[in-house]
CSV table of C-alpha atoms in Angstrom, one decimal:
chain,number,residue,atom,x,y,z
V,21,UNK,CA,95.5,1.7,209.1
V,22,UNK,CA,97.4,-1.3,207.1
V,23,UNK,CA,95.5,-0.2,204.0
V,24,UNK,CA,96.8,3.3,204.4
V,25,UNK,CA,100.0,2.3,205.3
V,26,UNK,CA,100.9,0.1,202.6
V,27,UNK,CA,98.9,2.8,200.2
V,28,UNK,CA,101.4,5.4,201.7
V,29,UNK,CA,104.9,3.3,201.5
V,30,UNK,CA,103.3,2.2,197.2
V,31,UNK,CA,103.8,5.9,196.9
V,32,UNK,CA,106.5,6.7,198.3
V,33,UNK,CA,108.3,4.2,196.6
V,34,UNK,CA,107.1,5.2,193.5
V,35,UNK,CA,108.4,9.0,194.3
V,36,UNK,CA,111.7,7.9,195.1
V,37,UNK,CA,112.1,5.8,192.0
V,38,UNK,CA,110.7,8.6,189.5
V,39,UNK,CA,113.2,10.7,191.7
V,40,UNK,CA,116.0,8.4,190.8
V,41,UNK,CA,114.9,8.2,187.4
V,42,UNK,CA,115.4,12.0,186.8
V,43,UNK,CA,118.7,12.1,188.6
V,44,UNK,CA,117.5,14.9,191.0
V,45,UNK,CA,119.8,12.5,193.7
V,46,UNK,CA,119.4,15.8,196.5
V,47,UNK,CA,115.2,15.2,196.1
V,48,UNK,CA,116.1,11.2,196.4
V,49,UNK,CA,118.3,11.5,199.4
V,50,UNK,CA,115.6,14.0,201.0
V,51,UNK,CA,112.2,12.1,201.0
V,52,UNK,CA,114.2,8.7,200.4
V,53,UNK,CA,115.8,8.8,204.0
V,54,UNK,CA,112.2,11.1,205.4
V,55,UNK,CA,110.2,8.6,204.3
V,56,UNK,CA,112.5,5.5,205.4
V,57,UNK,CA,112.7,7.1,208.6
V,58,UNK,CA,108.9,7.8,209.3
V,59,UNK,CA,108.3,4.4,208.2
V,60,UNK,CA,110.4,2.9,210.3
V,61,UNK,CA,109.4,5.0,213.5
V,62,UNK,CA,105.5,3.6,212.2
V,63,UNK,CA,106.4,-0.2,211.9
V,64,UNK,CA,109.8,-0.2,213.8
V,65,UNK,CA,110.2,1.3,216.4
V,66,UNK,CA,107.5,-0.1,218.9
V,67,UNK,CA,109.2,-3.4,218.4
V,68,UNK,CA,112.8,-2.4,219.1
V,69,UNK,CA,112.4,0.4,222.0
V,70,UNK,CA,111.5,-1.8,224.7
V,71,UNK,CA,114.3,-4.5,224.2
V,72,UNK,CA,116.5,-1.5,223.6
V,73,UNK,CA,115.6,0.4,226.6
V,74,UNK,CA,116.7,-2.6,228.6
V,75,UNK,CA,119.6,-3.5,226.7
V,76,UNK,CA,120.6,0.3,227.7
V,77,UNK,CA,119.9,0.1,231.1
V,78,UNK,CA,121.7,-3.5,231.2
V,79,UNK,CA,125.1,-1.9,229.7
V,80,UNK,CA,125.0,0.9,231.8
V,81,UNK,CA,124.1,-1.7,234.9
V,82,UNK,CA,127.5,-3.3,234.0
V,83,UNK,CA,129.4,-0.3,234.4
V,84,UNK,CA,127.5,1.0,237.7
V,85,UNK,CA,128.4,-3.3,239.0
V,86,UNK,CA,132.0,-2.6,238.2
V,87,UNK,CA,132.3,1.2,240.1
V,88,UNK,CA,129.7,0.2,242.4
V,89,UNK,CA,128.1,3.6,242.2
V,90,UNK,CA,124.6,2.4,240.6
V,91,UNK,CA,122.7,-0.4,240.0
V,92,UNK,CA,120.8,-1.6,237.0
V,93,UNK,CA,117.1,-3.3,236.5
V,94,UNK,CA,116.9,-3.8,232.7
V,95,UNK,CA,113.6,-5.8,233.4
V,96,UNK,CA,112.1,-2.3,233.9
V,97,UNK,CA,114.6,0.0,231.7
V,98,UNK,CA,115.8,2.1,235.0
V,99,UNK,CA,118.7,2.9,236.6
V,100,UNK,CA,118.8,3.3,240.3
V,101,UNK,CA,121.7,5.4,242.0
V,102,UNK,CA,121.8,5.5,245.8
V,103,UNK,CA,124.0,7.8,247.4
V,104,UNK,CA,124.6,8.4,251.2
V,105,UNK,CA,120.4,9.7,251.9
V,106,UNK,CA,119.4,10.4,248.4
V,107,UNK,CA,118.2,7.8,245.6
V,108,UNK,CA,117.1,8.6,242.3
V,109,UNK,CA,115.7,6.2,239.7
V,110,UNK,CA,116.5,7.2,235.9
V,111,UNK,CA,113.9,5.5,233.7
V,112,UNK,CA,114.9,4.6,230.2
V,113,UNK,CA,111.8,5.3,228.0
V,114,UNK,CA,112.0,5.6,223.7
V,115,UNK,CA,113.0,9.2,224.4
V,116,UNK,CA,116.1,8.0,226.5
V,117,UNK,CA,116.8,4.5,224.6
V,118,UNK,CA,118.4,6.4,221.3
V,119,UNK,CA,116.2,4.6,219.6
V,120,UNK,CA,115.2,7.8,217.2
V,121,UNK,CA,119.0,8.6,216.6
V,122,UNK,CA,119.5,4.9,215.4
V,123,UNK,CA,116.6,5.3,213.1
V,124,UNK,CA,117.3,8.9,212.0
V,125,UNK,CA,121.2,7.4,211.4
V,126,UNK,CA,120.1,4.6,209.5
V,127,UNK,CA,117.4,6.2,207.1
V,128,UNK,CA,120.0,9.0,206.0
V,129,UNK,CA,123.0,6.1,205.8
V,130,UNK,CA,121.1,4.1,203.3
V,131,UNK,CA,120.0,7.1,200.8
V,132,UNK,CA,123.1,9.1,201.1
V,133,UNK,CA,124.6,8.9,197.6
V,134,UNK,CA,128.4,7.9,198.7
V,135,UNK,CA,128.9,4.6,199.8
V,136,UNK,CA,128.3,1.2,198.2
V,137,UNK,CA,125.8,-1.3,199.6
V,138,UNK,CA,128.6,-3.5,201.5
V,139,UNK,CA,130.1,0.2,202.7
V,140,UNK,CA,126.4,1.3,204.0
V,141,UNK,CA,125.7,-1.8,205.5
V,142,UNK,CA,129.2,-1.6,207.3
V,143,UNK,CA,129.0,2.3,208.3
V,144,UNK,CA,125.1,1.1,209.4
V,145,UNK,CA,126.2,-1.6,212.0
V,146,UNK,CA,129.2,0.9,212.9
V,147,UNK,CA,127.4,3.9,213.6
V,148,UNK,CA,124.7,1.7,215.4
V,149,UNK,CA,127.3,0.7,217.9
V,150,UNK,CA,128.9,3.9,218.2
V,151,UNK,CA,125.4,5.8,219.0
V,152,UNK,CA,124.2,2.6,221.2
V,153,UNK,CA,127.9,3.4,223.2
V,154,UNK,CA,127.4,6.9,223.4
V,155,UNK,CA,124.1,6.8,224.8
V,156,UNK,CA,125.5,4.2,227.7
V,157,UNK,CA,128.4,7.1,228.0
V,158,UNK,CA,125.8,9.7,228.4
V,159,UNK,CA,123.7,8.1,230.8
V,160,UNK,CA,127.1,6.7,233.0
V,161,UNK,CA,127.9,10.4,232.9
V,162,UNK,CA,124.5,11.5,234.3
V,163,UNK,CA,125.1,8.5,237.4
V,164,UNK,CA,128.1,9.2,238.0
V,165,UNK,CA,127.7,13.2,238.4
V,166,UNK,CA,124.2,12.7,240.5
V,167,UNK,CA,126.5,10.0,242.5
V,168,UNK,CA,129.2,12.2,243.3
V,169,UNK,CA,127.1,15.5,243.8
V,170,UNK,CA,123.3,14.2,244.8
V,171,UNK,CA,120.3,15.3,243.0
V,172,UNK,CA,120.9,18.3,243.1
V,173,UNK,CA,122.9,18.0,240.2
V,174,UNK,CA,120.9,16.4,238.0
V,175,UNK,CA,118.9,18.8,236.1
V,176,UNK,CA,122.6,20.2,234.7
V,177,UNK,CA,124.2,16.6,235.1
V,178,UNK,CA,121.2,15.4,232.5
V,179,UNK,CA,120.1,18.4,230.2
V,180,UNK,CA,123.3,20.0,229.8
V,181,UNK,CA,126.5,17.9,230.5
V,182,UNK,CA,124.5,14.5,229.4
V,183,UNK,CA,123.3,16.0,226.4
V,184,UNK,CA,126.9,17.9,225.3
V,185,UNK,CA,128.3,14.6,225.8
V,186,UNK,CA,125.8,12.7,223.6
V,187,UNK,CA,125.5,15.2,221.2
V,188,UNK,CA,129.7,15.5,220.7
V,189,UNK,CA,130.1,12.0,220.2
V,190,UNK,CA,126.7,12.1,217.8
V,191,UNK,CA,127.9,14.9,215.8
V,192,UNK,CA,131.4,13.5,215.1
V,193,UNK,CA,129.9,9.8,213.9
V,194,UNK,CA,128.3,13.0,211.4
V,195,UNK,CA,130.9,14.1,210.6
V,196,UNK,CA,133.1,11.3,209.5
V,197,UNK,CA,130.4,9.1,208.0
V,198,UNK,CA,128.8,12.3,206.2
V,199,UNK,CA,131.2,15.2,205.5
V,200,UNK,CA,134.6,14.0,205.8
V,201,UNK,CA,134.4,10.9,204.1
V,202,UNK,CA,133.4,13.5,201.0
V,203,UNK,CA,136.7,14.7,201.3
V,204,UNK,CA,138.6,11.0,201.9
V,205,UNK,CA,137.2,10.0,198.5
V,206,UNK,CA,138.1,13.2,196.7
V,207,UNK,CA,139.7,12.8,193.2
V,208,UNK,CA,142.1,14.7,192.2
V,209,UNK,CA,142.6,14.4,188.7
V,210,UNK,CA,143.3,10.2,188.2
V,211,UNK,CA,144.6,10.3,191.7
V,212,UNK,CA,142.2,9.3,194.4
V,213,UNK,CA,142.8,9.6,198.2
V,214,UNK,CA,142.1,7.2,200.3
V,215,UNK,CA,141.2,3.6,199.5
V,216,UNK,CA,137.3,2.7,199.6
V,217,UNK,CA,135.6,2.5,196.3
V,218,UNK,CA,132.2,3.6,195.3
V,219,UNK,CA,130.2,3.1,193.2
V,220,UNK,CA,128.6,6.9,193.0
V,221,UNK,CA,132.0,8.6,193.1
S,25,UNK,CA,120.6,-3.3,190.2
S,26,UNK,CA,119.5,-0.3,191.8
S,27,UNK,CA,116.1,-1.3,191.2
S,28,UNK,CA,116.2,-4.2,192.5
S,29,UNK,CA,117.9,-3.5,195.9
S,30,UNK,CA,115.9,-1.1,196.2
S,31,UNK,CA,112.9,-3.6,195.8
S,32,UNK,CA,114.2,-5.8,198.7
S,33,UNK,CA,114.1,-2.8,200.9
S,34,UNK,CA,110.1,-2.3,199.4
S,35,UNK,CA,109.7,-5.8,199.8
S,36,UNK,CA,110.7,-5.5,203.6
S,37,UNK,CA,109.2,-2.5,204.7
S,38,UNK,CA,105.9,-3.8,203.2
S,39,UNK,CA,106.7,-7.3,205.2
S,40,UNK,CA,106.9,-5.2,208.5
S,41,UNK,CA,103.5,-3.7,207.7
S,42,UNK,CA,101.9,-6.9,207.3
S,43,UNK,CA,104.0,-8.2,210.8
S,44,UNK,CA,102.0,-4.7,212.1
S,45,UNK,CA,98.6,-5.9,212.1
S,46,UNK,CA,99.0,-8.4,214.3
S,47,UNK,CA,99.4,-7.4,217.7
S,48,UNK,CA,103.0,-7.1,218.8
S,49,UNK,CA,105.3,-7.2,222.3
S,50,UNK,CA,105.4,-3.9,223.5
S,51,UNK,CA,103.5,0.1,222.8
S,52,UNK,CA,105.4,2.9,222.5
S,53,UNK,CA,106.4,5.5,225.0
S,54,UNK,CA,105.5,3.9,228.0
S,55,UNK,CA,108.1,4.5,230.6
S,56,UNK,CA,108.2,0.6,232.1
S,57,UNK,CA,106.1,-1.0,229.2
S,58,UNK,CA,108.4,-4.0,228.8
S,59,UNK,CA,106.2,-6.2,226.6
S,60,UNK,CA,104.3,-8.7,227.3
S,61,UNK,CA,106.2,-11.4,226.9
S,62,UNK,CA,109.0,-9.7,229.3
S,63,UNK,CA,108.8,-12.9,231.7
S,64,UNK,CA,110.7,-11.1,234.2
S,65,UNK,CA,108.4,-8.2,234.4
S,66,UNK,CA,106.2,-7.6,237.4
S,67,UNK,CA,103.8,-4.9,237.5
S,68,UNK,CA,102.3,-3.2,240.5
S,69,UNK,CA,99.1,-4.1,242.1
S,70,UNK,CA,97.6,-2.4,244.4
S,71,UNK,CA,96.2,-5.7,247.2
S,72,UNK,CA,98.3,-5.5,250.4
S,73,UNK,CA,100.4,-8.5,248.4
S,74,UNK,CA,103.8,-6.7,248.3
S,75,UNK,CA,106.0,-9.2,246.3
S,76,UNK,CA,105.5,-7.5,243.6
S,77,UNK,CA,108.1,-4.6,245.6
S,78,UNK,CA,111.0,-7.2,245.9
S,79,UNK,CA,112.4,-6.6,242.6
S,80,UNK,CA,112.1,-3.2,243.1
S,81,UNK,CA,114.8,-0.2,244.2
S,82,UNK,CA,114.2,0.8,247.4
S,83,UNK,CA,115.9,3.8,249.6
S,84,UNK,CA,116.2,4.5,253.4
S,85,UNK,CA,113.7,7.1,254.6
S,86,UNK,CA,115.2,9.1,258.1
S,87,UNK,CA,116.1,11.9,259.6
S,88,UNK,CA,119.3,13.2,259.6
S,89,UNK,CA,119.6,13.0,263.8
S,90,UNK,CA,118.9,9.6,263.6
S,91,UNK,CA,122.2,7.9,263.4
S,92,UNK,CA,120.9,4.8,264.5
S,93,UNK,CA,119.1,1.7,262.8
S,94,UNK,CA,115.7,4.0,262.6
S,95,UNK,CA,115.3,4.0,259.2
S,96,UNK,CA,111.8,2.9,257.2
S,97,UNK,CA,112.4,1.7,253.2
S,98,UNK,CA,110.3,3.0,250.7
S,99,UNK,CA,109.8,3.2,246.9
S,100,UNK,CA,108.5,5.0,244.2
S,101,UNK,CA,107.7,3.8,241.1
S,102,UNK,CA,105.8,5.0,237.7
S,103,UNK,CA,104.5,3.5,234.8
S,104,UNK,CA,102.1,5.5,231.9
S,105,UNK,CA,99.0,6.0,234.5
S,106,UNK,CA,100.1,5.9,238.1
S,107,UNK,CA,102.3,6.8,240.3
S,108,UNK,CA,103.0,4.5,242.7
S,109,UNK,CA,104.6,4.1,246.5
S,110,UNK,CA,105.7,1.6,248.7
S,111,UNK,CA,106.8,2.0,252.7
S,112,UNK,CA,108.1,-0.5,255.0
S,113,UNK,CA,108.1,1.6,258.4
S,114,UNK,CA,111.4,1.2,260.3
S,115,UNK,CA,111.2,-2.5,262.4
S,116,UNK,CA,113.0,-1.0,265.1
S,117,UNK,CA,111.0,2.2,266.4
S,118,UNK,CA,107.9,4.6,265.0
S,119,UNK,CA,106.6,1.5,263.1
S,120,UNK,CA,103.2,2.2,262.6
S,121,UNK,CA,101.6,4.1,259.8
S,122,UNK,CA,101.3,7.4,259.4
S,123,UNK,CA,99.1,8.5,255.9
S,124,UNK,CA,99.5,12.5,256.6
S,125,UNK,CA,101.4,14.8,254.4
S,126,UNK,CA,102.7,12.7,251.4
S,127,UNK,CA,104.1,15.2,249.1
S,128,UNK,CA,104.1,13.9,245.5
S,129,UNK,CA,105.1,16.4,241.9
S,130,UNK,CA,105.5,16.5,239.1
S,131,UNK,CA,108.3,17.6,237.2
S,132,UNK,CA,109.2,20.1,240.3
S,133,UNK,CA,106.2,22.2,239.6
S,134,UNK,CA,103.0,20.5,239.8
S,135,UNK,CA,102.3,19.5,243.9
S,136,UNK,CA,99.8,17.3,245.0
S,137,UNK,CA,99.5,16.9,249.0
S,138,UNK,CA,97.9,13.4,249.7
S,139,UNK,CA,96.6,12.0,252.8
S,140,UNK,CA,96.3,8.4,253.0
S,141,UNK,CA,93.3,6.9,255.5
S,142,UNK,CA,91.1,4.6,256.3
S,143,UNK,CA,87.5,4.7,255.0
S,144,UNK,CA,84.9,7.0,257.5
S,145,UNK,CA,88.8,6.8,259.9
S,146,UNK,CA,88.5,3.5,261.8
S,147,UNK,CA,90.9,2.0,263.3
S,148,UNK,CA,93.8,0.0,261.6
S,149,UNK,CA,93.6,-3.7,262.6
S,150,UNK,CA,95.6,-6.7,262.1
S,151,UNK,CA,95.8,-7.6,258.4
S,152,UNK,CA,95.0,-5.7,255.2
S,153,UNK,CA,93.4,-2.4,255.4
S,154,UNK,CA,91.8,-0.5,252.6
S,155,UNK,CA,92.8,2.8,252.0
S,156,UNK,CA,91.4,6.1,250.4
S,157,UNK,CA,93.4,8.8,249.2
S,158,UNK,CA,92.6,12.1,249.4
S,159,UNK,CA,93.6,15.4,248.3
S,160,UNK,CA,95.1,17.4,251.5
S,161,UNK,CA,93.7,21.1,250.0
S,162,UNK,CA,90.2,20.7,249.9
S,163,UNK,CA,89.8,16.7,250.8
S,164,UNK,CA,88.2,15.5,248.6
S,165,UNK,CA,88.5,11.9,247.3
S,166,UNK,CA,90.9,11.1,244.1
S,167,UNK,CA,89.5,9.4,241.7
S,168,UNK,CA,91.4,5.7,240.7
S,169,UNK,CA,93.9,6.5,243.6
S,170,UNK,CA,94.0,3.7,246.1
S,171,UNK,CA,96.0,2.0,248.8
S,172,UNK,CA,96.4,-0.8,251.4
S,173,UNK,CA,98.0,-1.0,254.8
S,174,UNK,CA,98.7,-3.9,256.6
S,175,UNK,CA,99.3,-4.9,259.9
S,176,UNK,CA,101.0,-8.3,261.7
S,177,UNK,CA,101.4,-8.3,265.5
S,178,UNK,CA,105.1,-7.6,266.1
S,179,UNK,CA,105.9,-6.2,262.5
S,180,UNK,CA,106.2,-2.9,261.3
S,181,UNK,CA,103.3,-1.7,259.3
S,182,UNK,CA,103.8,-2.1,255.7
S,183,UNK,CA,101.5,0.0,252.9
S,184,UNK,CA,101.8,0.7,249.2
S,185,UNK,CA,99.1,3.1,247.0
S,186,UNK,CA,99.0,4.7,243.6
S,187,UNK,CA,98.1,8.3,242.4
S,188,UNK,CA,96.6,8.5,239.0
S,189,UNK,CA,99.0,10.7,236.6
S,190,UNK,CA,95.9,12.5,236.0
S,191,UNK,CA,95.0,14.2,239.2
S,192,UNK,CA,98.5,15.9,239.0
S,193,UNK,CA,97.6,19.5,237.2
S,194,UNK,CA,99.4,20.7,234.1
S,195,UNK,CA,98.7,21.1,230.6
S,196,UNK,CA,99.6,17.7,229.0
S,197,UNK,CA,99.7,15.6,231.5
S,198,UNK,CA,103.1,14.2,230.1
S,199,UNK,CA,105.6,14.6,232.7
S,200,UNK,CA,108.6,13.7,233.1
S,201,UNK,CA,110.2,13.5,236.8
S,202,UNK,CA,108.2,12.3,239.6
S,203,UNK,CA,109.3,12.7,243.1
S,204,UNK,CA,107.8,12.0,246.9
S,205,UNK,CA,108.5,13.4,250.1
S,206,UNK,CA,107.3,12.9,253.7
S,207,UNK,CA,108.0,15.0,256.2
S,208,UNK,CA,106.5,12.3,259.0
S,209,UNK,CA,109.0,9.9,257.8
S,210,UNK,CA,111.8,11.2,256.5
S,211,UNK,CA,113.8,14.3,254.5
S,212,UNK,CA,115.0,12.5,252.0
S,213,UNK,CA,113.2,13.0,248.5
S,214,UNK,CA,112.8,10.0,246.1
S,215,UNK,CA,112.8,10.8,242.5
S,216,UNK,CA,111.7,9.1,239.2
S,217,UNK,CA,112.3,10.7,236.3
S,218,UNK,CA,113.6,10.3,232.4
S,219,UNK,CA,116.6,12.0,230.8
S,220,UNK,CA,115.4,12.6,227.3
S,221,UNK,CA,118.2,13.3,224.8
S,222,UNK,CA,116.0,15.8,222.4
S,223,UNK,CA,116.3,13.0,219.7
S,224,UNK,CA,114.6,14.9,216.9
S,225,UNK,CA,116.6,17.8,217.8
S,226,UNK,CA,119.5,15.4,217.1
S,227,UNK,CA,117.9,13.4,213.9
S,228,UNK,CA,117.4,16.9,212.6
S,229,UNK,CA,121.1,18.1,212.9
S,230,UNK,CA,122.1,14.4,211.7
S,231,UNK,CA,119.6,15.1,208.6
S,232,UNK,CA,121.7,19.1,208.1
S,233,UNK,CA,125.2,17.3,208.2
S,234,UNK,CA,124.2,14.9,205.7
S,235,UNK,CA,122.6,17.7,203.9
S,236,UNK,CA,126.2,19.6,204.3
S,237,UNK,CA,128.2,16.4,203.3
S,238,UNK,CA,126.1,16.2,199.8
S,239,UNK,CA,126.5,20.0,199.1
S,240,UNK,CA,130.3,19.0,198.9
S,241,UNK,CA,129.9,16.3,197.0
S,242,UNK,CA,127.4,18.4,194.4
S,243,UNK,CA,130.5,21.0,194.4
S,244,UNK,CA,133.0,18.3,193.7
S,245,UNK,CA,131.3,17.2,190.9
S,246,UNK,CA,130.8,20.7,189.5
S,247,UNK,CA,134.5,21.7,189.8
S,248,UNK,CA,135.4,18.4,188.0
């Protein structure tokens, strides 16, 4: 497996580079960030879903501690919401933890031909946060909706109101870090909006 | 300069590799796999020992005339092969067990009715009892599903057992939403489930904005 691994990233590397080398930057950006991310989901992601499954459950815990509506075991990545006879126990596995999104996030960020190193590695740690938040958001909605309405509501509280939430908030990180900063660092002649520098603009 | 950033990232990602081939703290998709070195963690055995349950969430188990203090505690927990459940019958009245009609599915379609007993039926006595599980339909034993009851003189009886993940029907066997339901102790149904977010769904729609946010730039640079 190690073999073919490191046989597979050689490659890769070596596509990326000739793709760099001939200036075809869409062809860098596409199997640059593919291959960053399915490396990372080989190699990364069974060491950082676990801890961030209970760091999820733990920030969530803190805002079920404050309202009082659910509790929190982050030592087994669940979420327990008791209300009057019902109890349901959310379990945060790699599908729940946003673990993919951060990966999927940070392999595009890093081969996405706008932003400096210094500006990446900034809008990287950013967009972490924000998608780590959103996911607490999400999941708070889902408690908060099955402990005001029982289980009853949480097929709709979890695959549809969860998931709009998540996905809003997801899509708009997008769309500033991706589309509208396009249009922030948009020359105009020798005048330039906005005030980041880069070095691919 | 490119180059050479881009080697520290090489020279990283080949690092991790080499970190790969030794064995690390936790595998992927399991539902409670904390990693091993999780000091806190405390997985289920099945023994008639029940301090593993304290750290556990538990929920009241009654019926909706009682008003009263008449309530038994229960759990239900999951990890990647069993299901598993824990009952403390109420201390104040109908104490003793009752292993009839447990009513475990998956994900809301896939039932399995369970009856919990003693081996050839004898009689529950003080202490730890063994249990076998069997399938109500056709009763015939399940296979890796197991239990224990116990009973102390002046206590309410006590029991916990697993279900293998298995013996539920269904394509895949990867399911989502667990719940249990007794209608000899109780109405209320316990539930263990997931709430997936569609990641991919969501990397794939990150990957088409990004692809949306270069087409602007290729234009920009076109209409210079």
């Amino acid at each position: 497996m190690i073999p073919f691994l490191l046989a597979m990233l050689a490659a890769w590397i070596y596509l990326v580079v000739v793709l760099r080398r001939a200036k075809l930057t869409f062809f860098t950006f596409l199997v640059g960030s593919v291959g960053l991310f399915i490396f990372m989901m080989i190699l990364l992601q069974p060491l950082i879903t676990a801890p961030l499954s209970m760091a999820v459950a733990a920030a969530t815990g803190v805002i079920g501690k404050v309202t009082g509506m659910f509790h929190a075991y982050p030592q087994y990545s669940l979420v327990f919401i008791e209300q009057g006879r019902e109890s349901i126990s959310l379990y945060i596995d790699y599908e729940c933890s946003g673990v993919i999104e951060l990966l999927a996030f940070t392999a595009l960020i890093w081969f996405f031909p706008l932003y400096n190193t210094m500006e990446k590695l900034i809008v990287n740690i950013s967009g972490l946060i924000w998608i780590f938040a959103a996911n607490i958001v999400r999941l708070t909605v889902i408690s908060v909706m099955v402990y005001f309405f029982g289980n009853n509501i949480f097929f709709f509280a979890h695959a549809i109101f969860g998931r709009i939430v998540f996905y809003g908030l997801s899509i708009l990180l997008y769309f500033y870090v991706f589309t509208r900063s396009q249009i922030i660092k948009q020359k105009v002649g020798k005048f330039k909006y906005g005030v980041l520098t880069s070095e691919n603009t | 300069m490119r180059l050479s950033r881009f080697t520290v990232a090489a020279a990283a990602i080949a690092v991790l590799v080499l970190m790969s081939s030794t064995p690390v703290a936790a595998s992927s998709g399991g539902l409670v796999d904390v990693g091993t070195d999780a000091t806190s963690y405390v997985p289920i055995t099945i023994d008639g020992n029940y301090e593993d349950w304290e750290d556990k969430p538990h929920s009241q188990l009654s019926y909706s005339w009682d008003t009263g203090n008449n309530y038994h505690s229960a759990a239900l927990y999951r990890d990647d092969t069993y299901v598993y459940l824990h009952v403390r019958m109420s201390p104040t009245s109908y104490s003793t067990f009752n292993g009839y009609n447990y009513h475990f599915s998956a994900d809301n379609k896939w039932d399995l009715y369970v009856a919990a007993i003693t081996p050839n039926n004898v009689a529950i006595v003080d202490g730890d009892n063994l249990l076998e599980v069997r399938n109500q339909n056709n009763y015939q034993l399940m296979l890796n599903a197991i239990g224990y009851v116990t009973r102390t003189a002046g206590q309410p009886d006590e029991w916990e057992l697993r279900i293998p993940i298995e013996a539920f029907a269904g394509p895949d066997k990867k399911f989502r939403t667990f719940t249990f339901q007794c209608s000899n102790l109780g109405e209320q149904v316990l539930t263990a489930t997931g709430t997936p977010t569609l990641p991919f769904l969501l990397a794939g729609t990150g990957f088409a904005i990004a692809a949306i946010g270069y087409g602007i730039k290729r234009r920009k640079r076109t209409t210079k």
